[in-house]
PDB file of C-alpha atoms and ligand atoms in Angstrom:
ATOM      1  CA  MET F   1    -107.352 131.892 137.104  1.00  0.00           C
ATOM      2  CA  ARG F   2    -104.106 130.186 136.269  1.00  0.00           C
ATOM      3  CA  LEU F   3    -104.936 126.915 134.570  1.00  0.00           C
ATOM      4  CA  LEU F   4    -103.278 124.083 132.691  1.00  0.00           C
ATOM      5  CA  ILE F   5    -104.935 121.583 130.413  1.00  0.00           C
ATOM      6  CA  LEU F   6    -103.378 118.125 130.033  1.00  0.00           C
ATOM      7  CA  GLY F   7    -104.351 115.141 127.940  1.00  0.00           C
ATOM      8  CA  PRO F   8    -103.076 112.947 125.129  1.00  0.00           C
ATOM      9  CA  PRO F   9    -102.704 114.182 121.546  1.00  0.00           C
ATOM     10  CA  GLY F  10    -106.132 114.470 119.981  1.00  0.00           C
ATOM     11  CA  ALA F  11    -108.016 114.727 123.280  1.00  0.00           C
ATOM     12  CA  GLY F  12    -109.450 118.048 122.138  1.00  0.00           C
ATOM     13  CA  LYS F  13    -107.327 120.253 124.394  1.00  0.00           C
ATOM     14  CA  GLY F  14    -106.991 123.056 121.858  1.00  0.00           C
ATOM     15  CA  THR F  15    -110.713 123.260 121.142  1.00  0.00           C
ATOM     16  CA  GLN F  16    -111.656 123.204 124.796  1.00  0.00           C
ATOM     17  CA  ALA F  17    -108.850 125.552 125.850  1.00  0.00           C
ATOM     18  CA  ALA F  18    -110.096 128.250 123.443  1.00  0.00           C
ATOM     19  CA  ARG F  19    -113.665 127.947 124.737  1.00  0.00           C
ATOM     20  CA  ILE F  20    -112.795 127.859 128.420  1.00  0.00           C
ATOM     21  CA  ALA F  21    -110.361 130.742 128.131  1.00  0.00           C
ATOM     22  CA  GLU F  22    -112.947 132.859 126.354  1.00  0.00           C
ATOM     23  CA  GLN F  23    -115.516 132.069 128.986  1.00  0.00           C
ATOM     24  CA  LEU F  24    -113.106 133.014 131.771  1.00  0.00           C
ATOM     25  CA  GLY F  25    -111.642 136.062 130.005  1.00  0.00           C
ATOM     26  CA  ILE F  26    -108.067 134.786 130.082  1.00  0.00           C
ATOM     27  CA  PRO F  27    -105.673 134.052 127.195  1.00  0.00           C
ATOM     28  CA  ALA F  28    -105.310 130.464 125.972  1.00  0.00           C
ATOM     29  CA  ILE F  29    -101.661 129.805 125.235  1.00  0.00           C
ATOM     30  CA  SER F  30    -100.838 126.805 123.073  1.00  0.00           C
ATOM     31  CA  THR F  31     -97.168 126.013 122.607  1.00  0.00           C
ATOM     32  CA  GLY F  32     -98.102 123.839 119.608  1.00  0.00           C
ATOM     33  CA  ASP F  33     -99.852 126.825 117.991  1.00  0.00           C
ATOM     34  CA  ILE F  34     -96.861 129.067 118.708  1.00  0.00           C
ATOM     35  CA  PHE F  35     -94.519 126.560 117.051  1.00  0.00           C
ATOM     36  CA  ARG F  36     -96.835 126.076 114.066  1.00  0.00           C
ATOM     37  CA  ALA F  37     -97.192 129.854 113.552  1.00  0.00           C
ATOM     38  CA  ASN F  38     -93.408 130.180 113.554  1.00  0.00           C
ATOM     39  CA  ILE F  39     -93.048 127.348 111.053  1.00  0.00           C
ATOM     40  CA  LYS F  40     -95.629 128.956 108.797  1.00  0.00           C
ATOM     41  CA  ASN F  41     -93.889 132.327 108.942  1.00  0.00           C
ATOM     42  CA  GLU F  42     -90.491 130.685 108.435  1.00  0.00           C
ATOM     43  CA  THR F  43     -88.961 132.408 111.444  1.00  0.00           C
ATOM     44  CA  GLU F  44     -85.650 131.271 112.865  1.00  0.00           C
ATOM     45  CA  LEU F  45     -87.500 129.375 115.587  1.00  0.00           C
ATOM     46  CA  GLY F  46     -89.799 127.854 112.968  1.00  0.00           C
ATOM     47  CA  LEU F  47     -86.880 126.537 110.956  1.00  0.00           C
ATOM     48  CA  GLN F  48     -85.337 125.168 114.131  1.00  0.00           C
ATOM     49  CA  VAL F  49     -88.433 123.181 115.191  1.00  0.00           C
ATOM     50  CA  LYS F  50     -89.994 122.203 111.861  1.00  0.00           C
ATOM     51  CA  GLU F  51     -88.423 118.751 111.628  1.00  0.00           C
ATOM     52  CA  ILE F  52     -89.074 118.032 115.292  1.00  0.00           C
ATOM     53  CA  LEU F  53     -92.802 118.686 114.971  1.00  0.00           C
ATOM     54  CA  ALA F  54     -93.025 116.688 111.764  1.00  0.00           C
ATOM     55  CA  SER F  55     -91.456 113.687 113.489  1.00  0.00           C
ATOM     56  CA  GLY F  56     -93.733 113.884 116.553  1.00  0.00           C
ATOM     57  CA  GLY F  57     -90.862 114.541 118.961  1.00  0.00           C
ATOM     58  CA  TYR F  58     -90.715 117.241 121.626  1.00  0.00           C
ATOM     59  CA  VAL F  59     -88.967 120.539 121.157  1.00  0.00           C
ATOM     60  CA  SER F  60     -86.185 120.932 123.746  1.00  0.00           C
ATOM     61  CA  ASP F  61     -87.158 122.102 127.213  1.00  0.00           C
ATOM     62  CA  GLU F  62     -84.750 125.009 126.904  1.00  0.00           C
ATOM     63  CA  VAL F  63     -86.378 126.408 123.774  1.00  0.00           C
ATOM     64  CA  THR F  64     -89.922 125.713 124.953  1.00  0.00           C
ATOM     65  CA  ASN F  65     -89.410 127.179 128.428  1.00  0.00           C
ATOM     66  CA  ALA F  66     -87.976 130.386 126.975  1.00  0.00           C
ATOM     67  CA  ILE F  67     -90.999 130.839 124.719  1.00  0.00           C
ATOM     68  CA  VAL F  68     -93.466 130.315 127.536  1.00  0.00           C
ATOM     69  CA  ALA F  69     -91.561 132.617 129.888  1.00  0.00           C
ATOM     70  CA  ASP F  70     -91.765 135.372 127.271  1.00  0.00           C
ATOM     71  CA  ARG F  71     -95.430 134.803 126.679  1.00  0.00           C
ATOM     72  CA  LEU F  72     -96.377 134.747 130.377  1.00  0.00           C
ATOM     73  CA  ALA F  73     -94.529 138.020 130.894  1.00  0.00           C
ATOM     74  CA  GLN F  74     -96.941 139.805 128.556  1.00  0.00           C
ATOM     75  CA  ALA F  75     -99.547 142.085 130.075  1.00  0.00           C
ATOM     76  CA  ASP F  76    -102.589 140.002 129.114  1.00  0.00           C
ATOM     77  CA  CYS F  77    -101.404 137.176 131.381  1.00  0.00           C
ATOM     78  CA  ALA F  78    -101.457 139.301 134.530  1.00  0.00           C
ATOM     79  CA  GLY F  79    -105.006 138.213 135.354  1.00  0.00           C
ATOM     80  CA  GLY F  80    -104.436 134.560 134.599  1.00  0.00           C
ATOM     81  CA  PHE F  81    -103.996 132.205 131.652  1.00  0.00           C
ATOM     82  CA  LEU F  82    -104.747 128.750 130.386  1.00  0.00           C
ATOM     83  CA  LEU F  83    -101.714 126.844 129.161  1.00  0.00           C
ATOM     84  CA  ASP F  84    -102.404 124.165 126.547  1.00  0.00           C
ATOM     85  CA  GLY F  85     -99.588 121.771 125.702  1.00  0.00           C
ATOM     86  CA  TYR F  86     -97.236 123.068 128.370  1.00  0.00           C
ATOM     87  CA  PRO F  87     -95.721 121.764 130.595  1.00  0.00           C
ATOM     88  CA  ARG F  88     -95.085 118.469 128.839  1.00  0.00           C
ATOM     89  CA  THR F  89     -92.069 117.217 130.796  1.00  0.00           C
ATOM     90  CA  LEU F  90     -91.111 117.215 134.474  1.00  0.00           C
ATOM     91  CA  ALA F  91     -88.341 119.686 133.679  1.00  0.00           C
ATOM     92  CA  GLN F  92     -90.978 122.016 132.221  1.00  0.00           C
ATOM     93  CA  VAL F  93     -93.015 121.651 135.427  1.00  0.00           C
ATOM     94  CA  ASP F  94     -90.003 122.903 137.382  1.00  0.00           C
ATOM     95  CA  ALA F  95     -89.434 125.726 134.910  1.00  0.00           C
ATOM     96  CA  LEU F  96     -93.063 126.805 135.141  1.00  0.00           C
ATOM     97  CA  ASP F  97     -92.874 126.783 138.942  1.00  0.00           C
ATOM     98  CA  GLY F  98     -89.963 129.176 138.614  1.00  0.00           C
ATOM     99  CA  MET F  99     -91.834 131.455 136.209  1.00  0.00           C
ATOM    100  CA  LEU F 100     -94.772 131.668 138.609  1.00  0.00           C
ATOM    101  CA  GLU F 101     -92.452 132.937 141.347  1.00  0.00           C
ATOM    102  CA  GLY F 102     -94.349 131.234 144.140  1.00  0.00           C
ATOM    103  CA  ALA F 103     -97.826 131.957 142.799  1.00  0.00           C
ATOM    104  CA  SER F 104     -99.869 128.789 142.631  1.00  0.00           C
ATOM    105  CA  LEU F 105    -101.817 127.370 139.754  1.00  0.00           C
ATOM    106  CA  ASP F 106    -105.533 127.217 140.471  1.00  0.00           C
ATOM    107  CA  ARG F 107    -106.322 123.955 138.695  1.00  0.00           C
ATOM    108  CA  VAL F 108    -104.847 121.440 136.306  1.00  0.00           C
ATOM    109  CA  LEU F 109    -107.456 119.953 134.006  1.00  0.00           C
ATOM    110  CA  GLU F 110    -106.846 116.560 132.517  1.00  0.00           C
ATOM    111  CA  LEU F 111    -109.008 115.534 129.574  1.00  0.00           C
ATOM    112  CA  THR F 112    -109.323 111.759 129.649  1.00  0.00           C
ATOM    113  CA  VAL F 113    -110.148 109.867 126.454  1.00  0.00           C
ATOM    114  CA  ASP F 114    -110.055 106.420 124.961  1.00  0.00           C
ATOM    115  CA  GLU F 115    -106.823 106.363 122.995  1.00  0.00           C
ATOM    116  CA  ASP F 116    -108.088 104.279 120.091  1.00  0.00           C
ATOM    117  CA  ALA F 117    -110.904 106.762 119.613  1.00  0.00           C
ATOM    118  CA  VAL F 118    -108.344 109.551 119.667  1.00  0.00           C
ATOM    119  CA  VAL F 119    -106.149 108.001 116.998  1.00  0.00           C
ATOM    120  CA  GLY F 120    -109.230 107.846 114.742  1.00  0.00           C
ATOM    121  CA  ARG F 121    -109.954 111.488 115.469  1.00  0.00           C
ATOM    122  CA  LEU F 122    -106.408 112.524 114.617  1.00  0.00           C
ATOM    123  CA  LEU F 123    -106.434 110.604 111.346  1.00  0.00           C
ATOM    124  CA  LYS F 124    -109.617 112.403 110.399  1.00  0.00           C
ATOM    125  CA  ARG F 125    -108.049 115.750 111.283  1.00  0.00           C
ATOM    126  CA  ALA F 126    -105.111 114.844 109.049  1.00  0.00           C
ATOM    127  CA  GLU F 127    -107.485 114.781 106.096  1.00  0.00           C
ATOM    128  CA  THR F 128    -109.095 118.133 106.865  1.00  0.00           C
ATOM    129  CA  GLU F 129    -106.212 120.187 108.299  1.00  0.00           C
ATOM    130  CA  GLY F 130    -103.225 118.520 106.724  1.00  0.00           C
ATOM    131  CA  ARG F 131    -101.003 118.823 109.791  1.00  0.00           C
ATOM    132  CA  SER F 132     -97.568 117.368 109.102  1.00  0.00           C
ATOM    133  CA  ASP F 133     -97.660 115.349 112.341  1.00  0.00           C
ATOM    134  CA  ASP F 134    -101.005 113.616 111.774  1.00  0.00           C
ATOM    135  CA  SER F 135     -99.877 110.541 109.819  1.00  0.00           C
ATOM    136  CA  GLU F 136    -100.588 107.245 111.570  1.00  0.00           C
ATOM    137  CA  GLU F 137     -96.945 106.479 112.236  1.00  0.00           C
ATOM    138  CA  VAL F 138     -96.278 109.910 113.725  1.00  0.00           C
ATOM    139  CA  ILE F 139     -99.503 109.758 115.756  1.00  0.00           C
ATOM    140  CA  ARG F 140     -98.333 106.475 117.349  1.00  0.00           C
ATOM    141  CA  GLU F 141     -94.977 108.064 118.084  1.00  0.00           C
ATOM    142  CA  ARG F 142     -96.651 111.096 119.687  1.00  0.00           C
ATOM    143  CA  MET F 143     -98.747 108.767 121.864  1.00  0.00           C
ATOM    144  CA  ALA F 144     -95.665 106.827 122.974  1.00  0.00           C
ATOM    145  CA  ILE F 145     -93.791 110.013 123.837  1.00  0.00           C
ATOM    146  CA  TYR F 146     -96.846 111.345 125.633  1.00  0.00           C
ATOM    147  CA  HIS F 147     -96.941 108.241 127.842  1.00  0.00           C
ATOM    148  CA  ARG F 148     -93.262 108.369 128.603  1.00  0.00           C
ATOM    149  CA  GLU F 149     -92.779 112.102 129.110  1.00  0.00           C
ATOM    150  CA  THR F 150     -96.102 113.762 129.858  1.00  0.00           C
ATOM    151  CA  LYS F 151     -98.459 111.278 131.523  1.00  0.00           C
ATOM    152  CA  PRO F 152     -96.351 111.322 134.736  1.00  0.00           C
ATOM    153  CA  LEU F 153     -97.274 114.999 135.145  1.00  0.00           C
ATOM    154  CA  SER F 154    -100.787 113.938 136.163  1.00  0.00           C
ATOM    155  CA  ASP F 155     -99.372 112.329 139.302  1.00  0.00           C
ATOM    156  CA  THR F 156     -97.271 115.364 140.095  1.00  0.00           C
ATOM    157  CA  TYR F 157    -100.270 117.669 139.967  1.00  0.00           C
ATOM    158  CA  ARG F 158    -102.532 115.145 141.704  1.00  0.00           C
ATOM    159  CA  GLU F 159    -100.078 115.069 144.596  1.00  0.00           C
ATOM    160  CA  ARG F 160    -100.295 118.848 144.741  1.00  0.00           C
ATOM    161  CA  GLY F 161    -104.086 118.571 144.966  1.00  0.00           C
ATOM    162  CA  LEU F 162    -104.590 120.475 141.723  1.00  0.00           C
ATOM    163  CA  LEU F 163    -105.657 117.783 139.275  1.00  0.00           C
ATOM    164  CA  VAL F 164    -109.228 117.679 137.990  1.00  0.00           C
ATOM    165  CA  GLU F 165    -110.024 114.889 135.553  1.00  0.00           C
ATOM    166  CA  VAL F 166    -112.749 115.497 133.011  1.00  0.00           C
ATOM    167  CA  ASP F 167    -114.150 112.977 130.549  1.00  0.00           C
ATOM    168  CA  GLY F 168    -113.160 114.295 127.128  1.00  0.00           C
ATOM    169  CA  LEU F 169    -115.371 111.987 125.065  1.00  0.00           C
ATOM    170  CA  GLY F 170    -118.653 113.152 123.606  1.00  0.00           C
ATOM    171  CA  GLU F 171    -119.993 116.328 122.059  1.00  0.00           C
ATOM    172  CA  VAL F 172    -117.719 119.360 122.184  1.00  0.00           C
ATOM    173  CA  ASP F 173    -120.390 121.421 123.983  1.00  0.00           C
ATOM    174  CA  ASP F 174    -120.949 118.716 126.580  1.00  0.00           C
ATOM    175  CA  VAL F 175    -117.239 118.519 127.325  1.00  0.00           C
ATOM    176  CA  THR F 176    -117.079 122.318 127.722  1.00  0.00           C
ATOM    177  CA  THR F 177    -120.008 122.189 130.138  1.00  0.00           C
ATOM    178  CA  ARG F 178    -118.293 119.436 132.140  1.00  0.00           C
ATOM    179  CA  ILE F 179    -115.062 121.420 132.353  1.00  0.00           C
ATOM    180  CA  LEU F 180    -116.807 124.616 133.467  1.00  0.00           C
ATOM    181  CA  ALA F 181    -118.719 122.619 136.094  1.00  0.00           C
ATOM    182  CA  ALA F 182    -115.459 121.096 137.328  1.00  0.00           C
ATOM    183  CA  LEU F 183    -113.931 124.568 137.658  1.00  0.00           C
ATOM    184  CA  ALA F 184    -116.881 126.089 139.505  1.00  0.00           C
TER     185      ALA F 184
HETATM  186  P1  ADP R 201    -101.038 117.616 120.281  1.00  0.00           P
HETATM  187  O1  ADP R 201    -101.433 117.830 121.700  1.00  0.00           O
HETATM  188  O2  ADP R 201    -102.207 117.299 119.393  1.00  0.00           O
HETATM  189  O3  ADP R 201     -99.926 116.629 120.116  1.00  0.00           O
HETATM  190  P2  ADP R 201     -99.812 120.305 120.141  1.00  0.00           P
HETATM  191  O4  ADP R 201    -100.316 121.347 119.221  1.00  0.00           O
HETATM  192  O5  ADP R 201    -100.008 120.530 121.591  1.00  0.00           O
HETATM  193  O6  ADP R 201    -100.477 118.950 119.637  1.00  0.00           O
HETATM  194  O7  ADP R 201     -98.245 120.070 119.890  1.00  0.00           O
HETATM  195  C1  ADP R 201     -97.733 119.795 118.617  1.00  0.00           C
HETATM  196  C2  ADP R 201     -96.220 119.558 118.691  1.00  0.00           C
HETATM  197  O8  ADP R 201     -95.552 120.748 119.145  1.00  0.00           O
HETATM  198  C3  ADP R 201     -95.756 118.468 119.655  1.00  0.00           C
HETATM  199  O9  ADP R 201     -95.864 117.161 119.106  1.00  0.00           O
HETATM  200  C4  ADP R 201     -94.308 118.909 119.908  1.00  0.00           C
HETATM  201  O10 ADP R 201     -93.486 118.589 118.815  1.00  0.00           O
HETATM  202  C5  ADP R 201     -94.418 120.421 119.960  1.00  0.00           C
HETATM  203  N1  ADP R 201     -94.670 120.915 121.342  1.00  0.00           N
HETATM  204  C6  ADP R 201     -95.801 121.557 121.762  1.00  0.00           C
HETATM  205  N2  ADP R 201     -95.700 121.866 123.065  1.00  0.00           N
HETATM  206  C7  ADP R 201     -94.495 121.397 123.497  1.00  0.00           C
HETATM  207  C8  ADP R 201     -93.832 121.385 124.755  1.00  0.00           C
HETATM  208  N3  ADP R 201     -94.399 121.894 125.858  1.00  0.00           N
HETATM  209  N4  ADP R 201     -92.599 120.821 124.807  1.00  0.00           N
HETATM  210  C9  ADP R 201     -92.031 120.289 123.723  1.00  0.00           C
HETATM  211  N5  ADP R 201     -92.605 120.244 122.518  1.00  0.00           N
HETATM  212  C10 ADP R 201     -93.833 120.795 122.384  1.00  0.00           C
END
């Protein structure tokens, strides 16, 4: 299966992506995780994107598309994949279409959540994980950018008949069950 998971920051995409991918035997690919790993290892890419992530902005489409193209070309993606955090802009949608070379996505999952609840969740995560982009100011900025740049992707995929909306609020296990039911 070739899947995407969409949703605002803090919707629980990463947690659910890992579970769903494991269940389906496909790799979960998180662009946010790739960037964070590069920052941690102080690679050239990491140095390039560190400030951008800390400010809550988006890494350029050019850089992000190149990373995803590389990752999707690896052997473990031949049987499918679940992309988490990509595409995030309409230009990335076009780039992904190109990478798929005419192959279609199977589904695009959108985790829907109450945004006030999500801001609370992110602030809590800031305390436990210490992510540089989890301060309240940066969280608000990430939400604003999400609405401007990424939310429109839901319509694009809805028009293609691929969008499946799943309620992302509640227990982690319940959400996983809902997603798997929606994919069945
Ligand atoms: P969240 O969904 O909680 O905001 P992610 O781990 O998906 O967190 O992303 C963290 C950060 O990584 C983003 O705020 C952005 O700076 C960068 N990033 C991740 N994916 C992309 C992408 N597809 N395009 C541009 N920037 C990205």
